[in-house]
Amino acid sequence: MSTRGVAAALLGALVLFSLANREDTGATARGEARARAAPLDNPAGVRPGLAPVTARADRAEAVRLIAGLRVAPMGPKTGYTRARFGKNWTDVVSGVPYARNGCRTRDDLLARDGENLRYRRGSRCVVIAMNLRDPYTGKVIRWSKKRADEVQVDHVVPLSYEWRMGARRWSAAKRARIANDPLNLLPVDGDVNEAKGGLGPARWLPPRRAVRCAYVVRFAQVALKYGLPVTRADKAAMLAQCR
């Protein structure tokens, strides 16, 4: 082979190597995008899942965050209905991620946290099948719309809890925001979500102990964002999970 031919071959090899590295980098980036996010690194709630808070410095930061919560007695549930927080999974809200993107909030959250997503034919929104790594139990749920209730989108701070802690005095727009804010929403195992109901952290925590600090941090982030107090018992329970 001539000198020119050798040079051309070397150049071609370098180009192929560069492209391969670029592809690997892209794959790694896509993989990192699907990694579960610890709540301290996910203040907008747009990254998937709920990773444990393990580092000593992060747990100390979690305690400082929770310590900033106001406390108040829990009010009555009188007058509460789901409708007080707007139409279920409405896209027509303002001031939260994913709002007014043409997809229902529930589908936005399934797309955020699900893996191996399948969409309804002709739709860029409606998820009909996926795998979900349930943050509350750690199990993998192979979900489809045929078993719709097997995955439910949990309000980390339950809507009825919000109502009893002061949201009954909020505007309808603010209630709609907290009901559709991805920071306050996690797709989870349906049975576990139903067992939680409207309970605060003093009476309910995820079965998976490793994410309990992360869960109460997320609870605190939502409460602080919306100026919502928690009960004294709930604040004490939250602090205990991260110490």
C-alpha positions as a Markdown table, in Angstrom:
| # | Residue | x | y | z |
|---|---|---|---|---|
| 1 | Met | 0.0 | 0.0 | 0.0 |
| 2 | Ser | 1.3 | 3.5 | -0.8 |
| 3 | Thr | 2.0 | 6.1 | 1.8 |
| 4 | Arg | -1.1 | 7.9 | 0.7 |
| 5 | Gly | -3.1 | 4.7 | 1.1 |
| 6 | Val | -1.8 | 4.1 | 4.6 |
| 7 | Ala | -2.6 | 7.7 | 5.6 |
| 8 | Ala | -6.1 | 7.3 | 4.3 |
| 9 | Ala | -6.6 | 4.1 | 6.1 |
| 10 | Leu | -5.4 | 5.6 | 9.4 |
| 11 | Leu | -7.7 | 8.6 | 8.9 |
| 12 | Gly | -10.6 | 6.3 | 8.3 |
| 13 | Ala | -9.9 | 4.3 | 11.4 |
| 14 | Leu | -9.7 | 7.5 | 13.5 |
| 15 | Val | -13.0 | 8.7 | 12.1 |
| 16 | Leu | -14.7 | 5.4 | 12.9 |
| 17 | Phe | -13.1 | 5.4 | 16.4 |
| 18 | Ser | -14.4 | 8.9 | 17.0 |
| 19 | Leu | -17.9 | 8.0 | 15.9 |
| 20 | Ala | -17.9 | 4.9 | 18.0 |
| 21 | Asn | -16.9 | 7.0 | 21.0 |
| 22 | Arg | -19.6 | 9.5 | 20.3 |
| 23 | Glu | -22.2 | 6.8 | 20.1 |
| 24 | Asp | -21.0 | 5.3 | 23.4 |
| 25 | Thr | -21.1 | 8.7 | 25.0 |
| 26 | Gly | -24.7 | 9.2 | 23.7 |
| 27 | Ala | -25.7 | 5.8 | 25.1 |
| 28 | Thr | -24.1 | 6.6 | 28.4 |
| 29 | Ala | -25.9 | 9.9 | 28.6 |
| 30 | Arg | -29.2 | 8.3 | 27.8 |
| 31 | Gly | -28.5 | 5.7 | 30.5 |
| 32 | Glu | -27.7 | 8.4 | 33.0 |
| 33 | Ala | -30.9 | 10.2 | 32.1 |
| 34 | Arg | -32.9 | 7.2 | 33.2 |
| 35 | Ala | -31.0 | 6.9 | 36.5 |
| 36 | Arg | -33.1 | 7.4 | 39.6 |
| 37 | Ala | -32.7 | 10.9 | 41.1 |
| 38 | Ala | -32.2 | 11.7 | 44.7 |
| 39 | Pro | -34.6 | 14.6 | 45.7 |
| 40 | Leu | -31.9 | 17.0 | 46.7 |
| 41 | Asp | -30.6 | 16.8 | 43.1 |
| 42 | Asn | -34.0 | 17.0 | 41.6 |
| 43 | Pro | -35.7 | 20.2 | 43.0 |
| 44 | Ala | -38.0 | 20.6 | 39.9 |
| 45 | Gly | -39.1 | 17.0 | 39.9 |
| 46 | Val | -38.4 | 16.4 | 36.3 |
| 47 | Arg | -35.9 | 13.5 | 36.7 |
| 48 | Pro | -37.3 | 10.0 | 37.3 |
| 49 | Gly | -37.8 | 8.0 | 40.4 |
| 50 | Leu | -36.6 | 8.4 | 44.0 |
| 51 | Ala | -33.0 | 7.4 | 44.8 |
| 52 | Pro | -31.9 | 6.9 | 48.4 |
| 53 | Val | -30.2 | 9.8 | 50.3 |
| 54 | Thr | -27.1 | 8.1 | 51.7 |
| 55 | Ala | -24.1 | 10.5 | 52.0 |
| 56 | Arg | -23.7 | 12.1 | 55.4 |
| 57 | Ala | -23.6 | 15.6 | 54.0 |
| 58 | Asp | -26.8 | 15.0 | 52.0 |
| 59 | Arg | -28.6 | 13.6 | 55.1 |
| 60 | Ala | -27.5 | 16.7 | 57.1 |
| 61 | Glu | -28.8 | 18.9 | 54.3 |
| 62 | Ala | -32.1 | 16.9 | 54.4 |
| 63 | Val | -32.4 | 17.5 | 58.1 |
| 64 | Arg | -31.8 | 21.3 | 57.6 |
| 65 | Leu | -34.5 | 21.3 | 54.8 |
| 66 | Ile | -37.1 | 19.5 | 57.0 |
| 67 | Ala | -36.3 | 21.7 | 60.0 |
| 68 | Gly | -37.5 | 24.7 | 58.0 |
| 69 | Leu | -41.0 | 23.4 | 57.8 |
| 70 | Arg | -43.8 | 25.2 | 59.7 |
| 71 | Val | -46.0 | 23.2 | 62.0 |
| 72 | Ala | -49.7 | 23.6 | 62.5 |
| 73 | Pro | -52.6 | 21.4 | 63.8 |
| 74 | Met | -54.5 | 19.5 | 61.2 |
| 75 | Gly | -57.8 | 20.9 | 60.2 |
| 76 | Pro | -61.0 | 19.1 | 59.3 |
| 77 | Lys | -61.6 | 17.3 | 56.0 |
| 78 | Thr | -65.0 | 19.1 | 55.6 |
| 79 | Gly | -65.6 | 20.2 | 52.1 |
| 80 | Tyr | -62.8 | 18.2 | 50.5 |
| 81 | Thr | -63.3 | 16.5 | 47.1 |
| 82 | Arg | -60.8 | 15.7 | 44.4 |
| 83 | Ala | -62.6 | 18.2 | 42.2 |
| 84 | Arg | -61.4 | 21.0 | 44.5 |
| 85 | Phe | -58.0 | 20.5 | 42.9 |
| 86 | Gly | -59.1 | 20.8 | 39.3 |
| 87 | Lys | -59.8 | 18.3 | 36.6 |
| 88 | Asn | -57.9 | 15.0 | 36.9 |
| 89 | Trp | -54.5 | 15.3 | 35.3 |
| 90 | Thr | -55.3 | 18.4 | 33.4 |
| 91 | Asp | -52.7 | 19.9 | 31.1 |
| 92 | Val | -54.2 | 23.4 | 31.4 |
| 93 | Val | -52.2 | 24.8 | 34.4 |
| 94 | Ser | -49.4 | 27.3 | 34.6 |
| 95 | Gly | -46.2 | 27.5 | 36.5 |
| 96 | Val | -45.2 | 23.8 | 36.6 |
| 97 | Pro | -43.0 | 21.7 | 34.3 |
| 98 | Tyr | -44.8 | 19.8 | 31.5 |
| 99 | Ala | -47.8 | 22.2 | 31.7 |
| 100 | Arg | -49.6 | 23.0 | 28.4 |
| 101 | Asn | -47.4 | 20.5 | 26.4 |
| 102 | Gly | -50.5 | 18.8 | 25.0 |
| 103 | Cys | -50.3 | 15.7 | 27.2 |
| 104 | Arg | -52.2 | 14.8 | 30.4 |
| 105 | Thr | -50.1 | 15.0 | 33.5 |
| 106 | Arg | -50.4 | 11.3 | 34.2 |
| 107 | Asp | -48.9 | 10.4 | 30.9 |
| 108 | Asp | -46.1 | 12.9 | 31.4 |
| 109 | Leu | -45.2 | 11.2 | 34.7 |
| 110 | Leu | -45.4 | 7.7 | 33.2 |
| 111 | Ala | -43.0 | 8.9 | 30.4 |
| 112 | Arg | -40.7 | 10.5 | 33.0 |
| 113 | Asp | -40.4 | 7.4 | 35.2 |
| 114 | Gly | -41.2 | 4.5 | 32.9 |
| 115 | Glu | -38.8 | 2.4 | 30.8 |
| 116 | Asn | -39.4 | 0.5 | 27.6 |
| 117 | Leu | -42.3 | 2.8 | 26.9 |
| 118 | Arg | -45.0 | 2.0 | 24.3 |
| 119 | Tyr | -47.4 | 4.6 | 23.1 |
| 120 | Arg | -50.8 | 4.4 | 21.6 |
| 121 | Arg | -50.6 | 4.3 | 17.8 |
| 122 | Gly | -50.6 | 7.8 | 16.4 |
| 123 | Ser | -50.1 | 9.4 | 19.8 |
| 124 | Arg | -47.0 | 11.1 | 21.2 |
| 125 | Cys | -48.6 | 11.2 | 24.7 |
| 126 | Val | -50.6 | 8.2 | 25.7 |
| 127 | Val | -48.5 | 5.5 | 27.3 |
| 128 | Ile | -50.1 | 2.0 | 26.9 |
| 129 | Ala | -47.3 | -0.2 | 28.3 |
| 130 | Met | -44.0 | 0.2 | 30.2 |
| 131 | Asn | -41.8 | -1.1 | 32.9 |
| 132 | Leu | -41.7 | 0.8 | 36.2 |
| 133 | Arg | -39.2 | 0.5 | 39.0 |
| 134 | Asp | -41.5 | 1.2 | 41.8 |
| 135 | Pro | -39.7 | 3.6 | 44.2 |
| 136 | Tyr | -41.8 | 2.6 | 47.2 |
| 137 | Thr | -41.2 | -1.2 | 47.1 |
| 138 | Gly | -38.2 | -1.6 | 44.7 |
| 139 | Lys | -40.0 | -4.1 | 42.5 |
| 140 | Val | -40.3 | -3.9 | 38.8 |
| 141 | Ile | -43.8 | -3.7 | 37.5 |
| 142 | Arg | -44.5 | -4.7 | 33.9 |
| 143 | Trp | -47.5 | -2.5 | 33.3 |
| 144 | Ser | -50.1 | -2.1 | 30.6 |
| 145 | Lys | -53.3 | -0.2 | 30.3 |
| 146 | Lys | -55.2 | -3.5 | 30.5 |
| 147 | Arg | -54.3 | -3.4 | 34.2 |
| 148 | Ala | -54.4 | 0.4 | 34.6 |
| 149 | Asp | -54.7 | 0.5 | 38.4 |
| 150 | Glu | -51.6 | -1.6 | 38.9 |
| 151 | Val | -49.7 | 1.7 | 38.6 |
| 152 | Gln | -51.1 | 4.8 | 40.2 |
| 153 | Val | -49.6 | 8.3 | 40.3 |
| 154 | Asp | -49.2 | 9.2 | 44.0 |
| 155 | His | -49.4 | 12.7 | 45.3 |
| 156 | Val | -46.4 | 12.7 | 47.7 |
| 157 | Val | -48.2 | 15.2 | 49.8 |
| 158 | Pro | -51.8 | 13.9 | 49.5 |
| 159 | Leu | -54.4 | 16.2 | 48.3 |
| 160 | Ser | -56.7 | 15.6 | 51.3 |
| 161 | Tyr | -53.7 | 16.3 | 53.6 |
| 162 | Glu | -53.1 | 19.6 | 51.7 |
| 163 | Trp | -56.7 | 20.5 | 52.1 |
| 164 | Arg | -56.7 | 19.9 | 55.9 |
| 165 | Met | -53.4 | 21.8 | 56.3 |
| 166 | Gly | -54.6 | 25.0 | 54.6 |
| 167 | Ala | -55.2 | 24.4 | 50.9 |
| 168 | Arg | -59.0 | 24.9 | 51.4 |
| 169 | Arg | -58.1 | 28.6 | 51.7 |
| 170 | Trp | -56.0 | 28.7 | 48.5 |
| 171 | Ser | -57.1 | 29.8 | 45.0 |
| 172 | Ala | -58.4 | 27.2 | 42.6 |
| 173 | Ala | -55.3 | 27.9 | 40.4 |
| 174 | Lys | -52.8 | 27.1 | 43.2 |
| 175 | Arg | -54.6 | 23.9 | 44.1 |
| 176 | Ala | -54.4 | 22.9 | 40.4 |
| 177 | Arg | -50.7 | 23.6 | 40.4 |
| 178 | Ile | -49.9 | 21.4 | 43.4 |
| 179 | Ala | -52.1 | 18.6 | 42.0 |
| 180 | Asn | -50.1 | 18.6 | 38.7 |
| 181 | Asp | -46.6 | 19.5 | 39.8 |
| 182 | Pro | -44.2 | 16.7 | 39.0 |
| 183 | Leu | -42.3 | 17.5 | 42.2 |
| 184 | Asn | -45.4 | 16.2 | 44.0 |
| 185 | Leu | -46.0 | 13.2 | 41.8 |
| 186 | Leu | -44.6 | 9.6 | 41.6 |
| 187 | Pro | -45.9 | 6.6 | 39.7 |
| 188 | Val | -46.0 | 3.8 | 42.2 |
| 189 | Asp | -47.5 | 0.4 | 42.9 |
| 190 | Gly | -51.3 | 0.9 | 43.0 |
| 191 | Asp | -51.9 | -1.2 | 46.1 |
| 192 | Val | -49.3 | 0.6 | 48.1 |
| 193 | Asn | -50.7 | 4.0 | 47.0 |
| 194 | Glu | -54.1 | 3.0 | 48.2 |
| 195 | Ala | -52.8 | 1.8 | 51.5 |
| 196 | Lys | -51.2 | 5.3 | 52.0 |
| 197 | Gly | -54.4 | 7.2 | 51.3 |
| 198 | Gly | -54.2 | 10.7 | 52.8 |
| 199 | Leu | -51.7 | 9.9 | 55.5 |
| 200 | Gly | -48.7 | 12.0 | 56.5 |
| 201 | Pro | -45.2 | 10.6 | 57.3 |
| 202 | Ala | -46.0 | 10.0 | 61.0 |
| 203 | Arg | -48.6 | 7.3 | 59.9 |
| 204 | Trp | -47.2 | 6.1 | 56.6 |
| 205 | Leu | -43.8 | 5.7 | 55.0 |
| 206 | Pro | -42.7 | 3.6 | 52.0 |
| 207 | Pro | -42.2 | -0.1 | 52.7 |
| 208 | Arg | -38.7 | 0.2 | 51.2 |
| 209 | Arg | -36.7 | 1.6 | 54.1 |
| 210 | Ala | -33.8 | 2.8 | 51.8 |
| 211 | Val | -35.9 | 5.5 | 50.3 |
| 212 | Arg | -37.7 | 6.8 | 53.4 |
| 213 | Cys | -35.3 | 9.8 | 53.9 |
| 214 | Ala | -35.7 | 10.6 | 50.2 |
| 215 | Tyr | -39.5 | 10.3 | 50.5 |
| 216 | Val | -39.7 | 12.7 | 53.4 |
| 217 | Val | -37.3 | 15.2 | 51.7 |
| 218 | Arg | -39.7 | 15.2 | 48.6 |
| 219 | Phe | -42.6 | 15.7 | 51.0 |
| 220 | Ala | -40.8 | 18.6 | 52.6 |
| 221 | Gln | -39.8 | 20.1 | 49.2 |
| 222 | Val | -43.4 | 20.2 | 48.1 |
| 223 | Ala | -44.6 | 21.7 | 51.4 |
| 224 | Leu | -41.9 | 24.4 | 51.3 |
| 225 | Lys | -42.6 | 25.3 | 47.7 |
| 226 | Tyr | -46.3 | 25.9 | 48.4 |
| 227 | Gly | -46.0 | 27.3 | 51.9 |
| 228 | Leu | -47.8 | 24.4 | 53.4 |
| 229 | Pro | -47.3 | 23.5 | 57.1 |
| 230 | Val | -47.1 | 19.9 | 58.4 |
| 231 | Thr | -48.3 | 18.5 | 61.7 |
| 232 | Arg | -45.8 | 18.4 | 64.6 |
| 233 | Ala | -45.9 | 14.6 | 64.6 |
| 234 | Asp | -45.2 | 14.5 | 60.9 |
| 235 | Lys | -42.2 | 16.9 | 61.2 |
| 236 | Ala | -40.7 | 14.8 | 64.0 |
| 237 | Ala | -41.2 | 11.6 | 61.9 |
| 238 | Met | -39.6 | 13.2 | 58.9 |
| 239 | Leu | -36.5 | 14.4 | 60.8 |
| 240 | Ala | -36.1 | 10.9 | 62.3 |
| 241 | Gln | -35.8 | 9.3 | 58.8 |
| 242 | Cys | -32.8 | 11.4 | 57.9 |
| 243 | Arg | -30.8 | 11.5 | 61.1 |
